[in-house]
Every structure is written in structure tokens, then in C-alpha cells.
mmCIF file of C-alpha atoms in Angstrom:
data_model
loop_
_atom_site.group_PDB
_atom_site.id
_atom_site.type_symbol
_atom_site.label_atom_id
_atom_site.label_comp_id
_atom_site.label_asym_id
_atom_site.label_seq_id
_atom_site.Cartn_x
_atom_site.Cartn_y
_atom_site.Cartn_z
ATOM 1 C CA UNK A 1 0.000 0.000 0.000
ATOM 2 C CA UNK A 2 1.297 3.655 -0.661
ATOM 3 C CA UNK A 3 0.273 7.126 -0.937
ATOM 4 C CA UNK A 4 0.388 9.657 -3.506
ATOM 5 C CA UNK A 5 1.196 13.512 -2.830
ATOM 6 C CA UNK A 6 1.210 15.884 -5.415
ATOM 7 C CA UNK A 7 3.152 19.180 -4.648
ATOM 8 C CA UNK A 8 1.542 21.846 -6.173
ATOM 9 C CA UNK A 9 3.115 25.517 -6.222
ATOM 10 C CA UNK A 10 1.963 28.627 -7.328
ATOM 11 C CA UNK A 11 5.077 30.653 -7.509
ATOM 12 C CA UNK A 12 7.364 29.313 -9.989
ATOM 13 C CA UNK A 13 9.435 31.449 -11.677
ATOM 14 C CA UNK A 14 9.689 30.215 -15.145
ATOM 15 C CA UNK A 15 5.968 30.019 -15.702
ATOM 16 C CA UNK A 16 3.849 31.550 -12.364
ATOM 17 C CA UNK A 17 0.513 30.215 -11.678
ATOM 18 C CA UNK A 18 1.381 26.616 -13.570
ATOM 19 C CA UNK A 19 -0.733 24.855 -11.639
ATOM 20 C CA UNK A 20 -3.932 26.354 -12.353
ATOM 21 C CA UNK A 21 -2.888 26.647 -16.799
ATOM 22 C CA UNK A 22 -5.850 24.968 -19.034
ATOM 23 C CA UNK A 23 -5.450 21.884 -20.626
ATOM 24 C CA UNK A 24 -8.676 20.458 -22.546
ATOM 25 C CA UNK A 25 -10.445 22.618 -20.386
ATOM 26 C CA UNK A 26 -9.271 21.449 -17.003
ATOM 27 C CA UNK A 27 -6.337 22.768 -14.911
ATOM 28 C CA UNK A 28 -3.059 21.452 -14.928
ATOM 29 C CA UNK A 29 -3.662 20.054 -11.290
ATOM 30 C CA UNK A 30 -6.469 18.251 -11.952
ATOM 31 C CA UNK A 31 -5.272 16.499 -15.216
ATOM 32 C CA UNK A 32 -1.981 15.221 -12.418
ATOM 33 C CA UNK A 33 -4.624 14.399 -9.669
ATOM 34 C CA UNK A 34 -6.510 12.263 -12.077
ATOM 35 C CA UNK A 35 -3.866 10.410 -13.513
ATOM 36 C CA UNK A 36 -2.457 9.746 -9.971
ATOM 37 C CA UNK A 37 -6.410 8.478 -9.152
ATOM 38 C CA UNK A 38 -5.986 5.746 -11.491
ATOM 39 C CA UNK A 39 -2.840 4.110 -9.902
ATOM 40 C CA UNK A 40 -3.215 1.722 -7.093
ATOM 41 C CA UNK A 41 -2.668 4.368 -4.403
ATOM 42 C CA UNK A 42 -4.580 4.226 -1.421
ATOM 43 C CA UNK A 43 -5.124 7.994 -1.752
ATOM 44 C CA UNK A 44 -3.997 10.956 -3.419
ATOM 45 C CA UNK A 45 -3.511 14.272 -1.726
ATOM 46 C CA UNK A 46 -2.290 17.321 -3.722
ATOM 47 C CA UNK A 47 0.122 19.471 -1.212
ATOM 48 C CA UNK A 48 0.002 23.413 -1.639
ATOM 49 C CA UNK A 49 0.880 26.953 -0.132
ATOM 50 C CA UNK A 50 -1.700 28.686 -1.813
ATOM 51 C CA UNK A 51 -5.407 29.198 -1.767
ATOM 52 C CA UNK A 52 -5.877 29.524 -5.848
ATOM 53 C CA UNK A 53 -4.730 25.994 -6.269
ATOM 54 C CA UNK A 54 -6.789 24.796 -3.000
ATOM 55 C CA UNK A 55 -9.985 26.300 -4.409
ATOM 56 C CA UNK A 56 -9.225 24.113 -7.932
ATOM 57 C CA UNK A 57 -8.744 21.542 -5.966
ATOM 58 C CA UNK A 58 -11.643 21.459 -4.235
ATOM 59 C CA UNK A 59 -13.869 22.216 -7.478
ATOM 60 C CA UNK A 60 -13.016 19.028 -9.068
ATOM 61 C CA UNK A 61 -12.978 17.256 -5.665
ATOM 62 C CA UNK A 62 -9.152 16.559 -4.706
ATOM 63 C CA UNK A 63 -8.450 16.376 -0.852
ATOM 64 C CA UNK A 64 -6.019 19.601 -0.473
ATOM 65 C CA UNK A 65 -3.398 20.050 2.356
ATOM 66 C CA UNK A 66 -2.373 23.602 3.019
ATOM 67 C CA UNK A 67 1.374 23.367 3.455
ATOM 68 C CA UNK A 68 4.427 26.000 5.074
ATOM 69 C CA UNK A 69 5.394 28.718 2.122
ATOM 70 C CA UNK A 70 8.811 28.156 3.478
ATOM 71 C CA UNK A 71 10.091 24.817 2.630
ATOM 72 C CA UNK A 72 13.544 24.544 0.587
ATOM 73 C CA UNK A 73 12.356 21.793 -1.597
ATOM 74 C CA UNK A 74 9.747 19.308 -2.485
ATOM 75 C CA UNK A 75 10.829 16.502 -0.261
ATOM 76 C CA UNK A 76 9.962 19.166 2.992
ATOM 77 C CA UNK A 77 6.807 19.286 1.960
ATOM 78 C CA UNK A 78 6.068 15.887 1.330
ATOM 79 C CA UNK A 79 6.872 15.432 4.905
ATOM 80 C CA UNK A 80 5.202 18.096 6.522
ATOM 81 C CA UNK A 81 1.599 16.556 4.395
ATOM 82 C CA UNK A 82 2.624 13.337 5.622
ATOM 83 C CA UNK A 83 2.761 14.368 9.241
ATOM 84 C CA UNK A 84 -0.083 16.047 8.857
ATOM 85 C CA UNK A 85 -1.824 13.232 7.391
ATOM 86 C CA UNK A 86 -0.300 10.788 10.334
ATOM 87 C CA UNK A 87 1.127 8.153 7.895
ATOM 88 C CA UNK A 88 3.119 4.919 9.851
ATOM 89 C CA UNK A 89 6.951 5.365 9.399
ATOM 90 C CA UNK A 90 6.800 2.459 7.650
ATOM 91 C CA UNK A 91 4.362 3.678 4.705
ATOM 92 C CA UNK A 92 5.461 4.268 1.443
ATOM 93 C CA UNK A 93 4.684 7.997 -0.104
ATOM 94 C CA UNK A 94 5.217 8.629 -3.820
ATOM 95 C CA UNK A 95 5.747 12.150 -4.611
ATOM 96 C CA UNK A 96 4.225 13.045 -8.381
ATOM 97 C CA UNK A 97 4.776 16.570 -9.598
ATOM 98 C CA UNK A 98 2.423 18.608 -10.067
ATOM 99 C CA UNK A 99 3.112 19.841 -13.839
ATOM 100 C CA UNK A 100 3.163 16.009 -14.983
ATOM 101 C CA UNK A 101 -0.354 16.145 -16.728
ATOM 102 C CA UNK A 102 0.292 13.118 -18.517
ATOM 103 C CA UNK A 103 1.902 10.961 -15.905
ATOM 104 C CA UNK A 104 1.405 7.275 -16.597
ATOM 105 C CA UNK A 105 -0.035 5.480 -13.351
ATOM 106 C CA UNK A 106 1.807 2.412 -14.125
ATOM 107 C CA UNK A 107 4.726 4.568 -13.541
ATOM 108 C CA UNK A 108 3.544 5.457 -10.426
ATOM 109 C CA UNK A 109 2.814 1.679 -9.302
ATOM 110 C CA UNK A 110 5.915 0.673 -10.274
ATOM 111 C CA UNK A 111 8.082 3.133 -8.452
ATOM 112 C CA UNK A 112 5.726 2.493 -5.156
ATOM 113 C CA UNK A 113 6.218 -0.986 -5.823
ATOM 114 C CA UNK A 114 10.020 -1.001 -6.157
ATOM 115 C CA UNK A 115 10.227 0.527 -2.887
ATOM 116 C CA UNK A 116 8.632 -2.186 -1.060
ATOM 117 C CA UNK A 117 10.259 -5.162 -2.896
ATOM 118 C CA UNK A 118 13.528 -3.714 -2.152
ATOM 119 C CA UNK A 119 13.492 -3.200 1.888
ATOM 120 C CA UNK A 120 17.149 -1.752 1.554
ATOM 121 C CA UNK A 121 16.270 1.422 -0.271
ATOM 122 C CA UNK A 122 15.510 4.149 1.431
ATOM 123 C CA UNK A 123 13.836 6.081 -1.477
ATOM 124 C CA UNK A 124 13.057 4.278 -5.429
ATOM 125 C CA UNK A 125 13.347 6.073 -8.654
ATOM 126 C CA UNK A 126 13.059 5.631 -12.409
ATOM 127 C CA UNK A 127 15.413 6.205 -14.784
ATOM 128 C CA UNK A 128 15.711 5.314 -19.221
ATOM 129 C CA UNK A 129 18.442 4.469 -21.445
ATOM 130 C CA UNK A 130 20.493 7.496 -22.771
ATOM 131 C CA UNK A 131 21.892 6.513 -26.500
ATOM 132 C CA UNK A 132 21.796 10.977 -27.770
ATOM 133 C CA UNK A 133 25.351 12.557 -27.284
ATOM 134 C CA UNK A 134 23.491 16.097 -27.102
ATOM 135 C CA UNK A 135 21.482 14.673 -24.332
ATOM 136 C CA UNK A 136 24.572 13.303 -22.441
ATOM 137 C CA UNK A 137 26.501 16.586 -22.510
ATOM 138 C CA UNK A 138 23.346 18.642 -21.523
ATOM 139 C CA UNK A 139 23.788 19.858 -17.887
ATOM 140 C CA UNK A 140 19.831 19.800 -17.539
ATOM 141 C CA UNK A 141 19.285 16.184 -18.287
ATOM 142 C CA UNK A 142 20.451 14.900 -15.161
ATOM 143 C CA UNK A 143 22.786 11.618 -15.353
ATOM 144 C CA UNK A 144 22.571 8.492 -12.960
ATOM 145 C CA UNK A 145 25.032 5.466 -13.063
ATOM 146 C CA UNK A 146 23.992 2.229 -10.849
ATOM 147 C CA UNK A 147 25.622 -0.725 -9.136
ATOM 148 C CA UNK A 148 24.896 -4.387 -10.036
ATOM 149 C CA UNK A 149 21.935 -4.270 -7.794
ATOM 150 C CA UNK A 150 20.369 -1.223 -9.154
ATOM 151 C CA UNK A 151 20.876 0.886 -6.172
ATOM 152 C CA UNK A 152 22.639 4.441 -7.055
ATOM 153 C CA UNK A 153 26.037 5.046 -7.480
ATOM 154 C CA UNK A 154 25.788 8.983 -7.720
ATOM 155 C CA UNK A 155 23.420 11.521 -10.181
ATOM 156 C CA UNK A 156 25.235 13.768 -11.909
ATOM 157 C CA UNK A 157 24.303 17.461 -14.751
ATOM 158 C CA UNK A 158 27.779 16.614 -16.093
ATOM 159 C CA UNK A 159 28.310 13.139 -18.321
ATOM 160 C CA UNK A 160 28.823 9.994 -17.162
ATOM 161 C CA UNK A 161 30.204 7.092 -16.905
ATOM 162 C CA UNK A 162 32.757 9.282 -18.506
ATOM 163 C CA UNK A 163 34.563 6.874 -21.609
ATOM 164 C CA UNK A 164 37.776 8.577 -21.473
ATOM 165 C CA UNK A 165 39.531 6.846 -24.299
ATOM 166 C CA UNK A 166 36.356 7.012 -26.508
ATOM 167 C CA UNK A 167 35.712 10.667 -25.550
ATOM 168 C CA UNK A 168 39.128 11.235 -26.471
ATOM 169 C CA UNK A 169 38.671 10.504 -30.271
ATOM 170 C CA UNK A 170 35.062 11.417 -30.372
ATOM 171 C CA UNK A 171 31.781 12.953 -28.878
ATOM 172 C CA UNK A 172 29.140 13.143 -30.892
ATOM 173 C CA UNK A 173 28.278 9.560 -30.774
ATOM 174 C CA UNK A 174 28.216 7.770 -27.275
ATOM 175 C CA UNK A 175 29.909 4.273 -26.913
ATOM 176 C CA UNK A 176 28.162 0.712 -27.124
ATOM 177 C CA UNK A 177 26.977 -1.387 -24.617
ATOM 178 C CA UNK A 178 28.045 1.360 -21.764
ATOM 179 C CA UNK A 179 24.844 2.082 -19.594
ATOM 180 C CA UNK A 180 23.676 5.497 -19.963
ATOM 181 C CA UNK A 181 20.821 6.369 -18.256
ATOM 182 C CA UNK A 182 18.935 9.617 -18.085
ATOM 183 C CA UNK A 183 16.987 9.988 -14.541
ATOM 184 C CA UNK A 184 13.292 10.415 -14.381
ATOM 185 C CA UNK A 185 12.445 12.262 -11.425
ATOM 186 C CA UNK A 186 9.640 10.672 -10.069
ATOM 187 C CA UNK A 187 10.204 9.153 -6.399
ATOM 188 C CA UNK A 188 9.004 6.834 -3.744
ATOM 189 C CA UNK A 189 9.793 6.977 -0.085
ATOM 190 C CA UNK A 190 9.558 5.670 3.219
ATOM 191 C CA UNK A 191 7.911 8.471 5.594
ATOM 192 C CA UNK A 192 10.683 7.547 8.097
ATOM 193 C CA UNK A 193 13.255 8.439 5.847
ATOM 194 C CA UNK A 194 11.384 11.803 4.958
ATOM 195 C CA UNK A 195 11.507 12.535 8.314
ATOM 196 C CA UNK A 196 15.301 12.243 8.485
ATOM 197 C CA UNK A 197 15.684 13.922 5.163
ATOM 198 C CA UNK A 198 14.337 17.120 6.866
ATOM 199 C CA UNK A 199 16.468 17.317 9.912
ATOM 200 C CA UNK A 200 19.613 16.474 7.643
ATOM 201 C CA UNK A 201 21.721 19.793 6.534
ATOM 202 C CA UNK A 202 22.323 20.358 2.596
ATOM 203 C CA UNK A 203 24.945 18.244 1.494
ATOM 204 C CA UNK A 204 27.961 20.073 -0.953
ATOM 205 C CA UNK A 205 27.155 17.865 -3.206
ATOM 206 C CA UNK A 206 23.317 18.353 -3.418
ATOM 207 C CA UNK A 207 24.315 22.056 -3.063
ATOM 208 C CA UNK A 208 26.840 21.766 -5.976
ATOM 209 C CA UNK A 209 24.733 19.768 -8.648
ATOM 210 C CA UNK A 210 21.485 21.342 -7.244
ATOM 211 C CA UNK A 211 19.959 17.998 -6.935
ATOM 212 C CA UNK A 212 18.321 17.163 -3.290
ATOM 213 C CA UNK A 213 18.602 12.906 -4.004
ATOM 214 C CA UNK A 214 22.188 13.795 -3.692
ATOM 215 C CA UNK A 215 21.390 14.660 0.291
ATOM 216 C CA UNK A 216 20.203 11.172 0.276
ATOM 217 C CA UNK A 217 23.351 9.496 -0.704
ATOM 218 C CA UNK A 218 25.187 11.789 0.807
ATOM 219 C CA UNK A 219 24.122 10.429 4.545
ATOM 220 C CA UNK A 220 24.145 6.870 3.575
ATOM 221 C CA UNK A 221 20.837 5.819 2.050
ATOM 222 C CA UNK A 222 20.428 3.867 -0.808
ATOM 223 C CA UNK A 223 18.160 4.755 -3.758
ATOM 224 C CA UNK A 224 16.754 2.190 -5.782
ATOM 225 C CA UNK A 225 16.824 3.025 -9.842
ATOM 226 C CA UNK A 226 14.705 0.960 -12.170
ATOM 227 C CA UNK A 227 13.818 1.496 -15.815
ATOM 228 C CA UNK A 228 11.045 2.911 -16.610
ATOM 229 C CA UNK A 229 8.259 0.646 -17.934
ATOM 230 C CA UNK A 230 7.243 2.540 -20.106
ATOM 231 C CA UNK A 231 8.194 6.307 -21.680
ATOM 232 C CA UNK A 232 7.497 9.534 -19.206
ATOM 233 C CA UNK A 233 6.006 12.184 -21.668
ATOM 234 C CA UNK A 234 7.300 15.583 -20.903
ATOM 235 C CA UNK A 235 6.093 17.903 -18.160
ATOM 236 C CA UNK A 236 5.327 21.223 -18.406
ATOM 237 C CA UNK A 237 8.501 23.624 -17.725
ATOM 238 C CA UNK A 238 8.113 26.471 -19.789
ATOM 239 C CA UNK A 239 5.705 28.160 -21.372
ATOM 240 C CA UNK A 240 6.978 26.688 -24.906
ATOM 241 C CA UNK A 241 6.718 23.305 -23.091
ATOM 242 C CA UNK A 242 2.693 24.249 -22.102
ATOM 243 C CA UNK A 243 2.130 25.571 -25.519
ATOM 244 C CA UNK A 244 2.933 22.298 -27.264
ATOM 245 C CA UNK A 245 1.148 20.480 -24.704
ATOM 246 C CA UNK A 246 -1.728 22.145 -24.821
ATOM 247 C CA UNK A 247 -2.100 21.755 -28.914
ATOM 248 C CA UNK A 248 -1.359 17.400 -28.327
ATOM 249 C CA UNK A 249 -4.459 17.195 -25.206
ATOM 250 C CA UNK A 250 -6.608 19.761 -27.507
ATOM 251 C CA UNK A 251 -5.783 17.290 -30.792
ATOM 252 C CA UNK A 252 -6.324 14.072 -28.961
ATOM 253 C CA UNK A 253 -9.604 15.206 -27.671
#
């Protein structure tokens, strides 16, 4: 059994108000709430620090928890909802963001599920194959590499593994049968690890790459990476990235 939170923030700074955009005549939030609704989660709460989004929320009929404004990532909130909520320690919470309007729920299932097969990990993640140089070099598609057990080595902007006699000769086409893997930042954890998570200090290295799973490793916890089972289509960043979303719901319709 797990539990699905959805952060959902109002003030981001590449595209304000995200949340609340139309897509096929629904908000954002709701289109993310609904896909969540048809995993096997036991329920879905959408986590927010502002009233616009809880009023959506509450139109279409998602339970809402009114969060801190204050909290330096994601992960605090997802703790404070799940103390609010009084989940077990032992519980699994899988946080699904809240401009993934297309999320698959067997995504979500499988992450949750991952978590509690694997009673080492800490936290559970997704990642795909990487086989595009551009995509390897590009400090916003964030790198993982994995042990033999599928538990995380380290997640990285920068390339890697790094093939330093192939990368010698050439880079615009990445080596055979070396594992690249992009990460897909969708997560699964164990409440009593969020609680730890929050009393933790940055790490350098989360501070460095500006990646918070980095914390995680960091103090000794071990993160689970799987392949996805199927593609992740792409969330909404930008305004260019809600445009072209909105024309693919509005063509499917």
C-alpha cells in the first residue's frame, strides 16, 4: 500500500501560476490528480501553499493540504503533508509533480512498488536508457550510473560514466553497450526516511549539482533506480513546453 502527494506551487518562476494553466479545459492540477487516481494508491492528496490551487482543488474534488510557504524543496513538503496526514513510518509515499499532466499510473505503481520489494532502499526512482550525445553533454538532463543491484552510485548534470579513451577521439556519438541512463524524477519513499531527510543539513554535493537525491546518498541511504516501464512524456517547464502540450491534449480530444 502507498500514498500519492502531489506538490503543487503557485510561484514558480519560469511560468507563475502553472498549476492552475488549461489543458482540454481542465487545470493542470487536476489532469496530475486524475492520472495519480488511477494508480493503485490508497489515496492521493495534492500538497500546496496557496489558496488559488486549493480552491481548484476542491472544485473538481481533490483532498487539499495547506502546506508552510517556506520549505527549501519538495521533499519538505512531502513530509510536513505526511505528518499532517499521520502516515506509519513504515508507509510508502510517492511524490508526483504537479506539472506532470500526462503521468502514466503504471509509472507510479511501479516506483511504489520497487520501494517495497527492495526493503534496503531508502527512497526508489526511475530512470531510461540514454543513447543521444546532445542529451549526455546537456547539464539539464540529469545523469545516474547504478551498481549491479540497481541501487545508485551517484546523479550527476555533467556526463557519465565518462569513456575517457572514446571521448578522447570522439563525442558526438556515445559508446556501445556502456549504460547510460537519463533519470526520471519521479520518487518513492519511506515516511521515516522523509523525516530524516528534513532534519539532515544540505549536502555540498546536493548544493553543488542542485539535486536534493544527492542529500540522500550523501548520509548513507540507498536509492533504488529501475527502468522505466514505459516512456514519461514531458512535463510542463516552460511556457513553450505548455504551448505544445496544450495543442497534443486539444488534438487528442
Amino acid at each position: 500500500m502507498f500514498h500519492v502527494i502531489i506538490p503543487a506551487r503557485y510561484a514558480s518562476s519560469r511560468l507563475p501560476g502553472k498549476p492552475l494553466e488549461l489543458l482540454a479545459g481542465k487545470p493542470m492540477i487536476q489532469h496530475v490528480w486524475e492520472q495519480a487516481q488511477r494508480s493503485q494508491a490508497a489515496s492521493v492528496t495534492v500538497a500546496t501553499d496557496d489558496q488559488r490551487i486549493e480552491k481548484a482543488c476542491h472544485a473538481f474534488g481533490a483532498r487539499v493540504i495547506m502546506t508552510r510557504a517556506d520549505h527549501p524543496s519538495g521533499t519538505d513538503r512531502l513530509q510536513e503533508v505526511a505528518s499532517l496526514l499521520g502516515l506509519e513510518d513504515k508507509a510508502a509515499v510517492v511524490n508526483v509533480q504537479g506539472d506532470e499532466p500526462l503521468i502514466p499510473p503504471a509509472l507510479i505503481d511501479q516506483v511504489a512498488g520497487n520501494l517495497l520489494a527492495f526493503p534496503a532502499a531508502s527512497m526508489a526512482t526511475l530512470a531510461e536508457p540514454l543513447h543521444d550525445a546532445a542529451a549526455l553533454f546537456n547539464p539539464n538532463v540529469v545523469k545516474v550510473v547504478c551498481d549491479r543491484e540497481g541501487f545508485a552510485l551517484y546523479f550527476s548534470r555533467a556526463p557519465m560514466p565518462w569513456c575517457r579513451d572514446d571521448f578522447a577521439h570522439n563525442r558526438e556519438q556515445l559508446p556501445a553497450k556502456v549504460p547510460f541512463r537519463r533519470h526520471i524524477g519521479l520518487y518513492a519513499y519511506k515516511v521515516s526516511f522523509l523525516h530524516d531527510y528534513v532534519r539532515w543539513p544540505a549536502s555540498p554535493l546536493e548544493q553543488a549539482e542542485s539535486l536534493e537525491q544527492l542529500r540522500a546518498l550523501w548520509f548513507g541511504c540507498r536509492i533504488h533506480v529501475a527502468d522505466a516501464c514505459e516512456a514519461p512524456p514531458a512535463g510542463v517547464d516552460t511556457a513553450e513546453d505548455l504551448a505544445r502540450l496544450r495543442t497534443l491534449m486539444e488534438a487528442s480530444e
